[in-house]
């Protein structure tokens, strides 16, 4: 990722951070789950249908509410799009399994069952992480004072050392952690958490909730509730500096990863990736928007539709090297 940014710097080209983050998270997850990166054409074969599936998973299907109108899902092409995306994902995994099967030196038994859960695992770990990175950089570009404060902290911790930033370095980057927390509060990647089901009849705020009722938690609304947050619509990482509130499901004012036994199992993994990427970006580069505008109106904040919420307009920024020697 850093090499791609350096190439843009040398050619004086803006950096499409949205595309860069998508490629990065896809590569990381593929290396973890499949043993290798699938960049280039291979990565596109996975990313594009996954993005399509995420959009469709967040869409309203009238047949879910009025069963006899389910045919409309065929008429408007929604089911057809979902079937094509699922087929493309299956074909990608078939190629992966074939590669492992043909490699006689590989002693691992490799299997990816054709199950929607596996699609969820890949989409949840790629799209959500890239979304958080995109929103974090967007907010940093809109708030130069926050960007400067974060750069000062990271550069003070790393100093003149030209080396990889590691997890031990992150332990000393307290402001970086609250920047990530505030990003997750204001821009939870999955605003409506995975649906739950009531296990027994109960009463909530005077309403009778029957056993088996589907429950959807609006994490986006909770994290912007003025009853719990001062100036909830403002990006203010400092609100977490002297606060014991965390984002791992222990404090219900902000639950971007859900909570309880059904909370996201990848919390630690996602946080480390987000923190490391942001630390690298602000350590080695200075960032501006292409037209030079600064402040709250510098970037379009329109959100996309779908299961995961990211910027509708791709984030493009101009990078300039902040250190003279980048020998990696």
Short mmCIF file of C-alpha atoms in Angstrom, two decimals:
data_model
loop_
_atom_site.label_atom_id
_atom_site.label_comp_id
_atom_site.label_asym_id
_atom_site.label_seq_id
_atom_site.Cartn_x
_atom_site.Cartn_y
_atom_site.Cartn_z
CA UNK A 1 0.00 0.00 0.00
CA UNK A 2 2.75 2.44 0.95
CA UNK A 3 4.59 1.74 -2.29
CA UNK A 4 1.48 2.56 -4.32
CA UNK A 5 1.17 5.89 -2.48
CA UNK A 6 4.83 6.69 -3.12
CA UNK A 7 4.29 6.04 -6.83
CA UNK A 8 1.41 8.52 -6.81
CA UNK A 9 3.65 11.06 -5.07
CA UNK A 10 6.39 10.71 -7.67
CA UNK A 11 3.89 11.14 -10.53
CA UNK A 12 2.02 13.98 -8.73
CA UNK A 13 -1.20 11.98 -8.95
CA UNK A 14 -3.98 12.06 -6.31
CA UNK A 15 -4.51 8.85 -4.38
CA UNK A 16 -7.86 7.04 -4.57
CA UNK A 17 -7.93 5.99 -0.92
CA UNK A 18 -11.26 4.21 -1.23
CA UNK A 19 -9.88 1.83 -3.83
CA UNK A 20 -6.58 1.51 -2.00
CA UNK A 21 -8.24 0.53 1.29
CA UNK A 22 -10.49 -1.97 -0.46
CA UNK A 23 -7.48 -3.64 -2.11
CA UNK A 24 -5.51 -3.63 1.14
CA UNK A 25 -8.20 -5.22 3.32
CA UNK A 26 -8.97 -7.76 0.61
CA UNK A 27 -5.28 -8.73 0.44
CA UNK A 28 -4.96 -9.00 4.21
CA UNK A 29 -8.01 -11.22 4.62
CA UNK A 30 -7.08 -13.40 1.65
CA UNK A 31 -3.59 -13.93 3.04
CA UNK A 32 -5.06 -14.88 6.42
CA UNK A 33 -7.82 -17.15 5.10
CA UNK A 34 -6.42 -18.42 1.79
CA UNK A 35 -2.66 -18.14 2.24
CA UNK A 36 -1.95 -15.60 -0.52
CA UNK A 37 -2.95 -12.22 -1.86
CA UNK A 38 -5.42 -11.96 -4.70
CA UNK A 39 -4.64 -8.50 -6.06
CA UNK A 40 -5.20 -7.36 -9.60
CA UNK A 41 -7.71 -9.31 -11.63
CA UNK A 42 -8.02 -12.02 -8.98
CA UNK A 43 -8.92 -9.45 -6.34
CA UNK A 44 -11.49 -7.80 -8.58
CA UNK A 45 -13.15 -11.19 -9.12
CA UNK A 46 -13.81 -11.30 -5.38
CA UNK A 47 -14.30 -7.64 -4.46
CA UNK A 48 -16.87 -6.70 -7.08
CA UNK A 49 -19.39 -9.49 -6.37
CA UNK A 50 -18.86 -9.08 -2.61
CA UNK A 51 -19.64 -5.38 -2.86
CA UNK A 52 -22.69 -6.20 -4.95
CA UNK A 53 -23.86 -8.73 -2.37
CA UNK A 54 -23.37 -6.24 0.48
CA UNK A 55 -25.51 -3.69 -1.34
CA UNK A 56 -28.24 -6.25 -1.91
CA UNK A 57 -28.12 -7.54 1.67
CA UNK A 58 -28.92 -4.00 2.85
CA UNK A 59 -31.78 -3.52 0.39
CA UNK A 60 -35.46 -3.85 1.26
CA UNK A 61 -37.14 -6.94 -0.20
CA UNK A 62 -40.90 -6.51 -0.24
CA UNK A 63 -41.41 -10.27 -0.25
CA UNK A 64 -39.93 -10.43 3.27
CA UNK A 65 -42.86 -8.34 4.51
CA UNK A 66 -45.64 -9.27 2.07
CA UNK A 67 -44.94 -12.84 0.93
CA UNK A 68 -47.40 -12.87 -1.95
CA UNK A 69 -45.50 -9.95 -3.53
CA UNK A 70 -42.22 -11.87 -3.50
CA UNK A 71 -42.44 -12.19 -7.27
CA UNK A 72 -41.49 -8.50 -7.51
CA UNK A 73 -37.96 -9.50 -6.50
CA UNK A 74 -37.74 -11.36 -9.78
CA UNK A 75 -39.39 -8.66 -11.82
CA UNK A 76 -37.14 -5.83 -10.65
CA UNK A 77 -33.99 -7.92 -11.14
CA UNK A 78 -32.90 -8.00 -7.48
CA UNK A 79 -32.89 -11.78 -7.18
CA UNK A 80 -31.09 -12.09 -10.50
CA UNK A 81 -28.33 -9.74 -9.34
CA UNK A 82 -27.95 -11.73 -6.11
CA UNK A 83 -27.73 -15.03 -7.99
CA UNK A 84 -25.10 -13.66 -10.38
CA UNK A 85 -23.01 -12.25 -7.53
CA UNK A 86 -23.23 -15.53 -5.59
CA UNK A 87 -22.22 -17.48 -8.69
CA UNK A 88 -19.19 -15.24 -9.25
CA UNK A 89 -18.12 -15.69 -5.63
CA UNK A 90 -18.51 -19.47 -5.93
CA UNK A 91 -16.42 -19.46 -9.11
CA UNK A 92 -13.66 -17.52 -7.36
CA UNK A 93 -13.54 -20.00 -4.48
CA UNK A 94 -13.66 -22.92 -6.93
CA UNK A 95 -10.49 -21.53 -8.52
CA UNK A 96 -8.86 -21.18 -5.10
CA UNK A 97 -9.76 -24.73 -4.10
CA UNK A 98 -8.51 -25.98 -7.48
CA UNK A 99 -5.17 -24.26 -6.94
CA UNK A 100 -4.73 -25.93 -3.56
CA UNK A 101 -5.83 -29.30 -4.89
CA UNK A 102 -3.33 -29.18 -7.76
CA UNK A 103 -0.46 -28.24 -5.51
CA UNK A 104 0.84 -31.65 -4.44
CA UNK A 105 3.32 -30.06 -2.01
CA UNK A 106 0.46 -28.57 -0.02
CA UNK A 107 -0.56 -31.06 2.66
CA UNK A 108 -3.46 -29.01 3.99
CA UNK A 109 -6.98 -30.20 3.50
CA UNK A 110 -8.68 -27.11 2.14
CA UNK A 111 -12.42 -26.71 1.93
CA UNK A 112 -14.78 -23.75 1.59
CA UNK A 113 -18.37 -25.00 1.85
CA UNK A 114 -20.81 -23.22 -0.41
CA UNK A 115 -22.57 -21.42 2.40
CA UNK A 116 -23.72 -17.78 2.78
CA UNK A 117 -21.83 -17.68 6.10
CA UNK A 118 -18.53 -17.76 4.22
CA UNK A 119 -19.61 -14.80 2.10
CA UNK A 120 -20.46 -12.99 5.34
CA UNK A 121 -17.03 -13.77 6.77
CA UNK A 122 -15.19 -12.29 3.80
CA UNK A 123 -17.46 -9.29 3.34
CA UNK A 124 -17.59 -8.52 7.05
CA UNK A 125 -13.82 -8.51 7.37
CA UNK A 126 -13.01 -6.60 4.18
CA UNK A 127 -15.74 -4.07 3.46
CA UNK A 128 -16.24 -3.01 7.08
CA UNK A 129 -12.52 -2.44 7.73
CA UNK A 130 -12.00 -0.49 4.51
CA UNK A 131 -15.11 1.54 5.34
CA UNK A 132 -13.73 2.56 8.75
CA UNK A 133 -10.39 3.54 7.21
CA UNK A 134 -12.17 5.63 4.59
CA UNK A 135 -14.26 7.49 7.14
CA UNK A 136 -11.27 8.01 9.44
CA UNK A 137 -9.20 9.64 6.69
CA UNK A 138 -12.22 11.66 5.58
CA UNK A 139 -12.67 13.09 9.06
CA UNK A 140 -8.94 13.77 9.40
CA UNK A 141 -8.95 15.70 6.14
CA UNK A 142 -12.00 17.67 7.28
CA UNK A 143 -10.35 18.46 10.63
CA UNK A 144 -6.72 19.51 10.01
CA UNK A 145 -6.15 20.17 13.71
CA UNK A 146 -6.97 16.54 14.52
CA UNK A 147 -4.77 15.38 11.65
CA UNK A 148 -1.85 17.48 12.93
CA UNK A 149 -2.28 16.25 16.49
CA UNK A 150 -2.32 12.64 15.31
CA UNK A 151 0.73 13.14 13.08
CA UNK A 152 2.64 14.72 15.95
CA UNK A 153 1.89 11.78 18.23
CA UNK A 154 2.80 9.07 15.70
CA UNK A 155 5.97 10.84 14.58
CA UNK A 156 7.05 11.41 18.18
CA UNK A 157 6.60 7.73 18.99
CA UNK A 158 8.42 6.53 15.87
CA UNK A 159 10.94 9.36 15.77
CA UNK A 160 13.54 9.21 13.01
CA UNK A 161 13.40 5.44 12.98
CA UNK A 162 12.83 4.22 9.42
CA UNK A 163 11.31 0.85 10.13
CA UNK A 164 8.03 -0.97 10.24
CA UNK A 165 5.50 0.29 12.76
CA UNK A 166 4.60 -2.60 15.04
CA UNK A 167 1.91 -3.37 17.59
CA UNK A 168 4.19 -2.37 20.46
CA UNK A 169 4.37 1.14 18.97
CA UNK A 170 0.58 1.31 18.95
CA UNK A 171 0.49 0.93 22.73
CA UNK A 172 2.01 4.43 23.02
CA UNK A 173 -0.34 6.03 20.48
CA UNK A 174 -3.24 7.01 22.73
CA UNK A 175 -4.62 9.72 20.48
CA UNK A 176 -4.63 7.32 17.54
CA UNK A 177 -6.84 4.96 19.52
CA UNK A 178 -9.40 7.65 20.34
CA UNK A 179 -9.45 8.78 16.69
CA UNK A 180 -10.42 5.22 15.74
CA UNK A 181 -13.00 5.10 18.55
CA UNK A 182 -14.60 8.37 17.46
CA UNK A 183 -14.68 7.20 13.84
CA UNK A 184 -16.46 4.01 14.88
CA UNK A 185 -18.91 6.02 16.99
CA UNK A 186 -19.82 8.47 14.25
CA UNK A 187 -19.54 6.03 11.33
CA UNK A 188 -20.26 2.46 12.44
CA UNK A 189 -19.59 0.33 9.35
CA UNK A 190 -22.74 -1.75 9.96
CA UNK A 191 -25.32 0.74 11.31
CA UNK A 192 -28.01 -1.92 11.85
CA UNK A 193 -26.42 -4.81 13.69
CA UNK A 194 -26.95 -8.43 12.71
CA UNK A 195 -30.60 -9.25 13.58
CA UNK A 196 -31.31 -11.02 16.86
CA UNK A 197 -34.34 -12.96 18.04
CA UNK A 198 -36.24 -12.67 21.29
CA UNK A 199 -35.86 -15.93 23.21
CA UNK A 200 -38.91 -15.43 25.43
CA UNK A 201 -41.96 -13.22 25.90
CA UNK A 202 -40.95 -9.95 27.52
CA UNK A 203 -42.05 -6.36 28.03
CA UNK A 204 -39.88 -3.39 27.01
CA UNK A 205 -40.93 0.22 27.69
CA UNK A 206 -44.55 -0.90 27.94
CA UNK A 207 -44.50 -2.93 24.72
CA UNK A 208 -45.14 -6.67 24.70
CA UNK A 209 -42.41 -8.46 22.73
CA UNK A 210 -43.33 -12.03 21.80
CA UNK A 211 -40.86 -14.88 21.79
CA UNK A 212 -39.34 -15.31 18.34
CA UNK A 213 -39.64 -11.63 17.41
CA UNK A 214 -36.83 -10.41 15.17
CA UNK A 215 -34.93 -7.55 16.79
CA UNK A 216 -32.71 -5.09 14.93
CA UNK A 217 -30.39 -2.85 16.95
CA UNK A 218 -29.70 0.58 15.46
CA UNK A 219 -26.09 1.12 16.53
CA UNK A 220 -25.88 4.24 14.34
CA UNK A 221 -28.72 5.99 16.22
CA UNK A 222 -27.49 4.92 19.66
CA UNK A 223 -24.03 6.38 19.03
CA UNK A 224 -25.56 9.72 18.00
CA UNK A 225 -28.12 9.98 20.80
CA UNK A 226 -27.82 13.39 22.55
CA UNK A 227 -28.94 11.73 25.80
CA UNK A 228 -25.56 10.01 25.94
CA UNK A 229 -23.25 12.25 23.90
CA UNK A 230 -22.35 15.93 23.99
CA UNK A 231 -22.46 17.39 20.47
CA UNK A 232 -23.08 13.91 19.03
CA UNK A 233 -22.77 14.97 15.38
CA UNK A 234 -19.32 16.51 15.85
CA UNK A 235 -16.10 14.59 15.25
CA UNK A 236 -14.32 15.04 18.59
CA UNK A 237 -11.82 12.28 19.45
CA UNK A 238 -10.95 14.11 22.68
CA UNK A 239 -14.27 12.96 24.15
CA UNK A 240 -12.67 9.53 24.71
CA UNK A 241 -9.37 10.72 26.20
CA UNK A 242 -10.58 10.86 29.79
CA UNK A 243 -13.40 8.39 29.41
CA UNK A 244 -13.65 4.74 30.45
CA UNK A 245 -16.13 4.02 27.65
CA UNK A 246 -14.84 1.38 25.25
CA UNK A 247 -16.18 0.06 21.95
CA UNK A 248 -15.96 -3.67 22.63
CA UNK A 249 -19.51 -4.20 23.81
CA UNK A 250 -19.17 -3.35 27.49
CA UNK A 251 -20.73 0.12 27.17
CA UNK A 252 -24.00 0.21 25.29
CA UNK A 253 -23.66 3.89 24.28
CA UNK A 254 -21.41 2.79 21.42
CA UNK A 255 -21.50 -0.77 20.08
CA UNK A 256 -20.09 -0.81 16.53
CA UNK A 257 -19.06 -4.46 17.02
CA UNK A 258 -22.24 -5.53 18.77
CA UNK A 259 -22.12 -7.00 22.27
CA UNK A 260 -22.40 -10.23 24.20
CA UNK A 261 -21.80 -13.74 22.93
CA UNK A 262 -22.96 -12.74 19.45
CA UNK A 263 -20.60 -9.78 19.20
CA UNK A 264 -18.09 -9.54 16.36
CA UNK A 265 -15.30 -12.13 16.87
CA UNK A 266 -12.81 -10.01 14.92
CA UNK A 267 -12.71 -6.92 17.16
CA UNK A 268 -9.01 -7.13 18.03
CA UNK A 269 -8.00 -8.00 14.48
CA UNK A 270 -9.98 -5.09 13.01
CA UNK A 271 -8.71 -2.53 15.52
CA UNK A 272 -5.06 -3.45 14.96
CA UNK A 273 -5.46 -3.22 11.18
CA UNK A 274 -7.18 0.16 11.43
CA UNK A 275 -4.61 1.57 13.84
CA UNK A 276 -1.59 0.28 11.92
CA UNK A 277 -2.82 1.59 8.57
CA UNK A 278 -3.65 5.03 9.93
CA UNK A 279 -0.31 5.20 11.76
CA UNK A 280 1.57 4.43 8.54
CA UNK A 281 -0.43 6.97 6.53
CA UNK A 282 0.10 9.92 8.86
CA UNK A 283 3.68 8.99 9.72
CA UNK A 284 5.07 8.94 6.20
CA UNK A 285 2.80 11.38 4.36
CA UNK A 286 1.12 14.75 4.63
CA UNK A 287 -2.40 14.80 3.20
CA UNK A 288 -4.59 17.41 1.53
CA UNK A 289 -7.75 17.33 -0.57
CA UNK A 290 -7.19 17.83 -4.32
CA UNK A 291 -8.82 21.25 -4.55
CA UNK A 292 -7.12 22.58 -1.45
CA UNK A 293 -10.37 23.26 0.44
CA UNK A 294 -10.19 22.66 4.18
CA UNK A 295 -12.80 22.44 6.91
CA UNK A 296 -16.16 20.73 7.33
CA UNK A 297 -17.22 21.38 3.73
CA UNK A 298 -14.05 20.00 2.17
CA UNK A 299 -15.46 16.58 1.29
CA UNK A 300 -18.79 15.10 0.30
CA UNK A 301 -20.13 13.07 3.24
CA UNK A 302 -22.96 11.30 1.43
CA UNK A 303 -23.32 7.72 2.62
CA UNK A 304 -23.88 4.71 0.40
CA UNK A 305 -26.77 2.29 0.80
CA UNK A 306 -26.31 -1.32 1.74
CA UNK A 307 -25.50 -3.56 4.69
CA UNK A 308 -22.23 -1.69 5.21
CA UNK A 309 -22.09 2.10 5.04
CA UNK A 310 -19.19 3.78 3.30
CA UNK A 311 -18.70 7.02 1.40
CA UNK A 312 -20.83 7.17 -1.73
CA UNK A 313 -18.22 9.35 -3.45
CA UNK A 314 -14.73 7.76 -3.45
CA UNK A 315 -12.21 9.47 -1.20
CA UNK A 316 -9.38 11.01 -3.21
CA UNK A 317 -6.52 12.88 -1.54
CA UNK A 318 -3.09 14.27 -2.39
CA UNK A 319 -0.12 12.79 -0.53
CA UNK A 320 3.31 14.33 -0.09
CA UNK A 321 6.24 12.58 1.65
CA UNK A 322 6.79 13.74 5.21
CA UNK A 323 10.16 12.00 5.71
CA UNK A 324 13.12 12.08 3.39
CA UNK A 325 14.05 8.43 3.53
CA UNK A 326 11.54 5.61 3.20
CA UNK A 327 13.67 2.50 2.92
CA UNK A 328 11.35 -0.50 3.37
#
